[in-house]
Short mmCIF file of C-alpha atoms and ligand atoms in Angstrom, two decimals:
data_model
loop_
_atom_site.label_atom_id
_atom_site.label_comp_id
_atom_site.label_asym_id
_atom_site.label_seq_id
_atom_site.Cartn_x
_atom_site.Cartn_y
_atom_site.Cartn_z
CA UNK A 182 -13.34 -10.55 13.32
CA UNK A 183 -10.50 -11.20 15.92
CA UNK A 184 -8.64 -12.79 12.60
CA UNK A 185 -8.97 -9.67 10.66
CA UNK A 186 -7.94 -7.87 13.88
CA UNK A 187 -4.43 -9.22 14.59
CA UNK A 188 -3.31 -9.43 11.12
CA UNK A 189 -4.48 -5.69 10.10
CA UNK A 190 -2.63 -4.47 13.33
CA UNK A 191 0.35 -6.77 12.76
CA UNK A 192 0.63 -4.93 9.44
CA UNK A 193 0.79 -1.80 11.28
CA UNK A 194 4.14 -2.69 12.67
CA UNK A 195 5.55 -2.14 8.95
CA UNK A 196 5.31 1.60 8.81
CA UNK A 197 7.26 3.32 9.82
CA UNK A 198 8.31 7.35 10.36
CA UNK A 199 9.08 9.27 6.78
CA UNK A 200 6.94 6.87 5.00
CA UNK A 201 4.30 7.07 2.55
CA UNK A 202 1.58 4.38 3.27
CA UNK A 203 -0.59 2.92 0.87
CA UNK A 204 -3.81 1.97 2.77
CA UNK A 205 -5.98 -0.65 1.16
CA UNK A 206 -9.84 -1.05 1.40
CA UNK A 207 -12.27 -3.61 3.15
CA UNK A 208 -13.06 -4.76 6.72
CA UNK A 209 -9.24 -5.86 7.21
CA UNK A 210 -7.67 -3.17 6.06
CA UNK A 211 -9.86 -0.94 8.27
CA UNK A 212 -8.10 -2.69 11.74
CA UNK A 213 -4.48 -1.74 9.86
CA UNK A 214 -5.62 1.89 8.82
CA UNK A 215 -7.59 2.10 12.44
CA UNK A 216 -4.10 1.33 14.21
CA UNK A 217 -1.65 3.70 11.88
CA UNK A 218 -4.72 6.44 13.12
CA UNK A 219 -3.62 5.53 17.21
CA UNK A 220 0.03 5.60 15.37
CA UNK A 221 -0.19 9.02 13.88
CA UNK A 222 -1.86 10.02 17.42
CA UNK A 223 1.03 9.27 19.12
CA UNK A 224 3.29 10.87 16.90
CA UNK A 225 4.14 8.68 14.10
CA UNK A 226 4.93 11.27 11.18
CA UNK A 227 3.83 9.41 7.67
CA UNK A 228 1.78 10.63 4.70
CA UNK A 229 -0.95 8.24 3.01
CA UNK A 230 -2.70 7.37 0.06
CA UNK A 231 -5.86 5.60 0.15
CA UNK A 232 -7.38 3.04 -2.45
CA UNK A 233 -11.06 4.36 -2.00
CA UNK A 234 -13.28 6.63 -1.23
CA UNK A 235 -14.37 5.01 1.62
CA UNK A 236 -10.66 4.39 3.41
CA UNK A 237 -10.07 8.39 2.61
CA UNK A 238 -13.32 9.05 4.76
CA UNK A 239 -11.82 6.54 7.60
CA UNK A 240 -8.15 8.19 7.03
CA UNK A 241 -9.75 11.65 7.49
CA UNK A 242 -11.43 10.82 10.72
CA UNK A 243 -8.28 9.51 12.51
CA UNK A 244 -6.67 12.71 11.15
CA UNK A 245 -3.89 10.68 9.00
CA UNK A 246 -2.33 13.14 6.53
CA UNK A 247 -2.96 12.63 3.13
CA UNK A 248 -1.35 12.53 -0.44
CA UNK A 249 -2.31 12.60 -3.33
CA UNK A 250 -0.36 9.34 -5.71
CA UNK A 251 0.53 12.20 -7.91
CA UNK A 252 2.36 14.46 -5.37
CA UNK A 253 4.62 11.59 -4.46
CA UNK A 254 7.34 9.53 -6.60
CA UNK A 255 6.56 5.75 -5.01
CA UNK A 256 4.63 4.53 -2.04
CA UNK A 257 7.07 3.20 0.51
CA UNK A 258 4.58 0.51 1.63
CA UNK A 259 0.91 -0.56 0.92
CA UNK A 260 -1.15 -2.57 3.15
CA UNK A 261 -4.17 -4.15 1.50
CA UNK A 262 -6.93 -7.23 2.20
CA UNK A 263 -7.52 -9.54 -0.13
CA UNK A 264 -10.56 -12.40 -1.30
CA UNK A 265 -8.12 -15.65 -1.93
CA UNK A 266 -4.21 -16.07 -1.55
CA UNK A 267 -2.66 -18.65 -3.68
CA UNK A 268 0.27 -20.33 -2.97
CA UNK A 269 2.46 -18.32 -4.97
CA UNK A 270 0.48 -15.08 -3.21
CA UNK A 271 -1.05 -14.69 -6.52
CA UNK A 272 -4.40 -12.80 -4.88
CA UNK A 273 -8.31 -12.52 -6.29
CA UNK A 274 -9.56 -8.79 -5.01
CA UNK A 275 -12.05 -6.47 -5.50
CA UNK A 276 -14.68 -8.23 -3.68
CA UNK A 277 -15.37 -4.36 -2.33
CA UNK A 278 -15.31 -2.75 -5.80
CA UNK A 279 -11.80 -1.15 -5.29
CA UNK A 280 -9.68 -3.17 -7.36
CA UNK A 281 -8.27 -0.46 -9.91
CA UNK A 282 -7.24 2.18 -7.32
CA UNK A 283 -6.07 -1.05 -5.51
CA UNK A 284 -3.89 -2.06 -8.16
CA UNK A 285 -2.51 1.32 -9.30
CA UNK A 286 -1.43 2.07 -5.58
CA UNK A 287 -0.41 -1.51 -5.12
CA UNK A 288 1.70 -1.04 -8.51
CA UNK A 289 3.81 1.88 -7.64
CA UNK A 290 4.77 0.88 -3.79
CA UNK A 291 8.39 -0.89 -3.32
CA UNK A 292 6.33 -3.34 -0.83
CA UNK A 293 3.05 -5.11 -0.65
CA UNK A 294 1.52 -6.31 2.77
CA UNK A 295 -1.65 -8.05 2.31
CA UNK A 296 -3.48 -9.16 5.28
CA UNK A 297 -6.37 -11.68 5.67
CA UNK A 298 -7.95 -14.33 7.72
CA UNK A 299 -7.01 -17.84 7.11
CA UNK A 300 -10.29 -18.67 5.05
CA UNK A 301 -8.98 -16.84 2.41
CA UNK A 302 -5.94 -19.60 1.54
CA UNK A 303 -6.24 -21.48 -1.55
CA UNK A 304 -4.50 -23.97 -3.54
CA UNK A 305 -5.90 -22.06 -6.71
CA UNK A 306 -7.71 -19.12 -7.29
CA UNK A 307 -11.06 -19.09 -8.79
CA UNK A 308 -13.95 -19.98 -6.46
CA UNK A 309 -14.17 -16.34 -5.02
CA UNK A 310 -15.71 -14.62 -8.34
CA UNK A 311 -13.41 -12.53 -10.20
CA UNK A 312 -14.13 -9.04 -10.41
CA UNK A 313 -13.44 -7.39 -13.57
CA UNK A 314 -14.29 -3.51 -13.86
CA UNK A 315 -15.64 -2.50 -16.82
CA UNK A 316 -16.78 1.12 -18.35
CA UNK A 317 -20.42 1.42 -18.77
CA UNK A 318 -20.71 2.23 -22.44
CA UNK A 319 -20.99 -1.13 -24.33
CA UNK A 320 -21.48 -3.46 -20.83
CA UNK A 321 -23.90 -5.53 -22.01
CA UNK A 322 -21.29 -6.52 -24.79
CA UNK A 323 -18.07 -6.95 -22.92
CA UNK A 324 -20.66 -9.32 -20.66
CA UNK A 325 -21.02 -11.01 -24.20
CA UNK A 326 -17.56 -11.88 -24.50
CA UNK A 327 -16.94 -12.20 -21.31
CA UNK A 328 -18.65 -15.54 -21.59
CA UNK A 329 -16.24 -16.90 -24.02
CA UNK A 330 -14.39 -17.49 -21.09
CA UNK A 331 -16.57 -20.10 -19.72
CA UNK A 332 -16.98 -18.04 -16.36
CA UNK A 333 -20.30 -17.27 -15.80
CA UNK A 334 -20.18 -13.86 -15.68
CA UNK A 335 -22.92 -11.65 -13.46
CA UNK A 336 -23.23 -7.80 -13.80
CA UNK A 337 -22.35 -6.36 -9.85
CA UNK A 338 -25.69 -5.33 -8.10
CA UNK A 339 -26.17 -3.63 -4.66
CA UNK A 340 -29.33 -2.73 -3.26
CA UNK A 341 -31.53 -3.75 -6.13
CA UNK A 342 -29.66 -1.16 -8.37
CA UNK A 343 -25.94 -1.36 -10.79
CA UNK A 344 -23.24 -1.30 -8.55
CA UNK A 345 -21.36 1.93 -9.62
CA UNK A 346 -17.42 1.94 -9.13
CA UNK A 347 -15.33 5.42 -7.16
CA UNK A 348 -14.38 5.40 -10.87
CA UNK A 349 -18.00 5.19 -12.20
CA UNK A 350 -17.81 1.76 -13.43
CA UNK A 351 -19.55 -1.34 -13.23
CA UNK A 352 -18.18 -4.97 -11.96
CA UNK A 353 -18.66 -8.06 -13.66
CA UNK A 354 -18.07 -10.64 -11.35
CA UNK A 355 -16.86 -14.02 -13.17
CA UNK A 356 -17.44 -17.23 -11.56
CA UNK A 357 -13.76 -19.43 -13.07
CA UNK A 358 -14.26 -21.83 -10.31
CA UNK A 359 -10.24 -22.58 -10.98
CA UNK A 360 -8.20 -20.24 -12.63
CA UNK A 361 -5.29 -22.54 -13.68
CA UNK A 362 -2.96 -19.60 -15.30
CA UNK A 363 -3.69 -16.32 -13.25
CA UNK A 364 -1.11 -14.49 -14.97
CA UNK A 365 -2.36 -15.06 -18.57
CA UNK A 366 -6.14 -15.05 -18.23
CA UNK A 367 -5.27 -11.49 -16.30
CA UNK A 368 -3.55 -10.61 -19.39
CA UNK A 369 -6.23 -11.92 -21.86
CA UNK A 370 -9.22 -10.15 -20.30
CA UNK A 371 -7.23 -6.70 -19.84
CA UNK A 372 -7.20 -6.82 -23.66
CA UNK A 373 -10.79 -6.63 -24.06
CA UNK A 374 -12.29 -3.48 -25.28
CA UNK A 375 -14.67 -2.30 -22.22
CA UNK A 376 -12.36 -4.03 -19.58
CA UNK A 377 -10.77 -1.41 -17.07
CA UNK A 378 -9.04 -3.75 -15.00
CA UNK A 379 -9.15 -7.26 -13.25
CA UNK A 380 -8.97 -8.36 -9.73
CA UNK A 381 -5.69 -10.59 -10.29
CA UNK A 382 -3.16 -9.38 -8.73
CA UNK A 383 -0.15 -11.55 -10.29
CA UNK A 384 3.29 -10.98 -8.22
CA UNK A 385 2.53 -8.54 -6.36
CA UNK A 386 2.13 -9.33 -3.33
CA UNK A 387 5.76 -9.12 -0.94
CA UNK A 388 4.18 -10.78 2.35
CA UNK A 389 0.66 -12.29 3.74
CA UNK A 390 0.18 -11.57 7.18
CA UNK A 391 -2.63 -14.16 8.14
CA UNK A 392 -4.65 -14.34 11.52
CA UNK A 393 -6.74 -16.93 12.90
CA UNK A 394 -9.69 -16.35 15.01
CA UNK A 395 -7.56 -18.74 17.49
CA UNK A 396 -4.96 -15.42 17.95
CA UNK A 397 -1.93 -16.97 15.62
CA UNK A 398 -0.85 -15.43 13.20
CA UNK A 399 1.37 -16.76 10.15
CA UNK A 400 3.10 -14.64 8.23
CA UNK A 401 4.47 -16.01 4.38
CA UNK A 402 7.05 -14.44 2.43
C1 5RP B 1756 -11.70 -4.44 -1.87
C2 5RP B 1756 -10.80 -5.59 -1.68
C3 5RP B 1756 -10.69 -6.14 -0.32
O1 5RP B 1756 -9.37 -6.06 0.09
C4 5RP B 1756 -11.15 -7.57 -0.33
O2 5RP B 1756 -12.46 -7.60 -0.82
C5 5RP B 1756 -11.11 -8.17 1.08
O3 5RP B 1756 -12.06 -7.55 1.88
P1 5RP B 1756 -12.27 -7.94 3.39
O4 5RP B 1756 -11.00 -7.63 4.12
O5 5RP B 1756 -13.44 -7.09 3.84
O6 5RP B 1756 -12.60 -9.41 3.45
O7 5RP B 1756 -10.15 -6.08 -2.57
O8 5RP B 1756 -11.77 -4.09 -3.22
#
């Protein structure tokens, strides 16, 4: 926890007065939204857009003003967590079900700060699952073709019951072990009928701000 700590209130630093904030979703992002909240207490003057449901709830608490994406013409800066980090900061996310607000917000801000603990580093991406979101009519068949790909892909569950999207969507979670070209299997499987979007997030990424449970923190650019 101390990992996801530092590195979600390192991120914090980054914002600054005037902006518009992007604020991502997931237990690292919370320590990052949880700090701009003390920020905004002590005067910090910023609007925000969250990428879920749950991170508008936690906004609203600490009383950080928010936007809606539409109302604004860019974010100035997003701050997100992330399942694996490749060495080109190629990410896997989505492991919380937020991946398309994610992306859109992620898309239209001029910087990307993702934030993690150091278990999330890897050579390739591919062993976290990747979550694709797909709409419900036809599932069963995009599942179909989804195993064309050779990924052994699993229908999202929670609780016994469909996991259900803040979009209304399911999550197939595909198990690629090594995804050897991120950039075109993100471009193959977004043009599958049924597919929403994927949890690759090619390029995106600016910086990595990544803690250890020692207190460092390493920051790559
Ligand atoms: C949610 C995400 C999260 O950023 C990702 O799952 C990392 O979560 P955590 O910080 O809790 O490990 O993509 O859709």
């Amino acid at each position: 926890m101390k990992a996801k700590r530092i590195a979600g209130e390192k991120a914090a630093e980054y914002v600054k007065d005037g902006m518009v904030v992007g604020l991502g979703t997931g237990s690292t992002a919370y320590w990052a939204v949880k700090k701009v909240g003390e920020m905004v207490k002590e005067g910090l003057n910023i609007r925000a857009v969250p990428t879920s449901e749950e991170t508008k709830e936690l906004a609203e608490d600490l009383n950080i003003p928010l936007v809606s994406l539409a109302d604004v013409n860019y974010i100035d800066l997003t701050i997100d967590g992330a399942d694996e980090v490749d060495s080109n900061l190629n990410l896997i996310k989505g492991g919380g079900g937020a991946l398309v607000r994610e992306k859109i917000v992620a898309f239209h801000s001029k910087k990307l700060i993702i934030i993690v603990d150091e278990s999330k580093i890897v050579d390739k991406l591919g062993a976290f699952p990747l979550p694709v979101e797909v709409v419900h009519f036809g599932a069963d068949k995009t599942l179909i073709t989804l195993e064309k790909f050779d990924c052994q892909p699993k229908l999202r569950k929670e609780n016994g019951e469909l996991f259900n999207t803040d979009n209304h969507n399911y999550i197939i979670d595909c198990n690629f072990e090594v995804i050897e070209n991120p950039k075109k299997l993100n471009n193959e499987l977004n043009e599958l009928p049924g597919v929403v979007e994927t949890g690759l997030f090619v390029e995106m990424a600016d910086r990595v701000i990544v803690g250890t449970n020692e207190g460092e923190l390493n920051i790559i650019e």
